[in-house]
Amino acid sequence: MFGRKAAEKLDNTAAALHRVGGKAGDAVANAVIAPVRNQINTGCTRCANGKCRKHG
């Protein structure tokens, strides 16, 4: 249904929410973005680009 580009946009949005909102941003990302992101069968695109602070 969704592809790599959609996954990348969702990952970047979640990262921005984390930077700006901290724990509150994480809560919003988990509630809003995570259900959609879990439907995409692609690994963390930020890890692949070396930008992920959550996984790496």
Protein backbone atom coordinates (compact mmCIF):
# COMPACT_ATOMS: atom_id res chain seq x y z
CA MET A 1 0.00 0.00 0.00
CA PHE A 2 2.69 2.51 1.00
CA GLY A 3 6.27 2.55 -0.27
CA ARG A 4 9.74 3.59 0.76
CA LYS A 5 9.12 7.30 0.16
CA ALA A 6 6.08 7.30 2.42
CA ALA A 7 8.09 5.45 5.07
CA GLU A 8 10.86 8.03 4.80
CA LYS A 9 8.44 10.93 5.22
CA LEU A 10 6.81 9.28 8.24
CA ASP A 11 10.21 8.51 9.82
CA ASN A 12 11.37 12.10 9.29
CA THR A 13 8.14 13.47 10.76
CA ALA A 14 8.47 11.25 13.83
CA ALA A 15 12.08 12.37 14.28
CA ALA A 16 11.07 16.03 14.03
CA LEU A 17 8.34 15.52 16.61
CA HIS A 18 10.89 13.91 18.92
CA ARG A 19 13.36 16.80 18.52
CA VAL A 20 10.75 19.50 19.07
CA GLY A 21 8.45 17.88 21.58
CA GLY A 22 10.60 15.36 23.46
CA LYS A 23 8.39 12.90 25.33
CA ALA A 24 5.21 14.66 24.24
CA GLY A 25 6.36 14.49 20.62
CA ASP A 26 7.09 10.78 21.01
CA ALA A 27 3.62 10.23 22.42
CA VAL A 28 2.03 11.99 19.46
CA ALA A 29 4.21 10.08 16.99
CA ASN A 30 3.34 6.76 18.62
CA ALA A 31 -0.37 7.52 18.64
CA VAL A 32 -0.70 9.03 15.17
CA ILE A 33 2.21 7.92 12.99
CA ALA A 34 3.04 4.45 14.33
CA PRO A 35 -0.17 2.70 13.21
CA VAL A 36 0.37 3.83 9.62
CA ARG A 37 4.13 3.21 9.74
CA ASN A 38 3.62 -0.36 10.97
CA GLN A 39 1.73 -1.15 7.76
CA ILE A 40 4.83 -0.41 5.69
CA ASN A 41 7.08 -3.41 5.25
CA THR A 42 10.31 -1.38 5.21
CA GLY A 43 12.95 -0.91 7.88
CA CYS A 44 13.77 2.43 9.44
CA THR A 45 14.83 4.70 6.60
CA ARG A 46 16.70 6.98 9.00
CA CYS A 47 18.89 4.02 10.07
CA ALA A 48 19.70 3.33 6.43
CA ASN A 49 20.78 6.95 6.00
CA GLY A 50 22.79 6.98 9.24
CA LYS A 51 20.52 9.61 10.82
CA CYS A 52 18.59 7.51 13.34
CA ARG A 53 19.19 8.24 17.01
CA LYS A 54 16.50 5.88 18.27
CA HIS A 55 17.81 2.65 16.75
CA GLY A 56 21.49 3.28 16.22
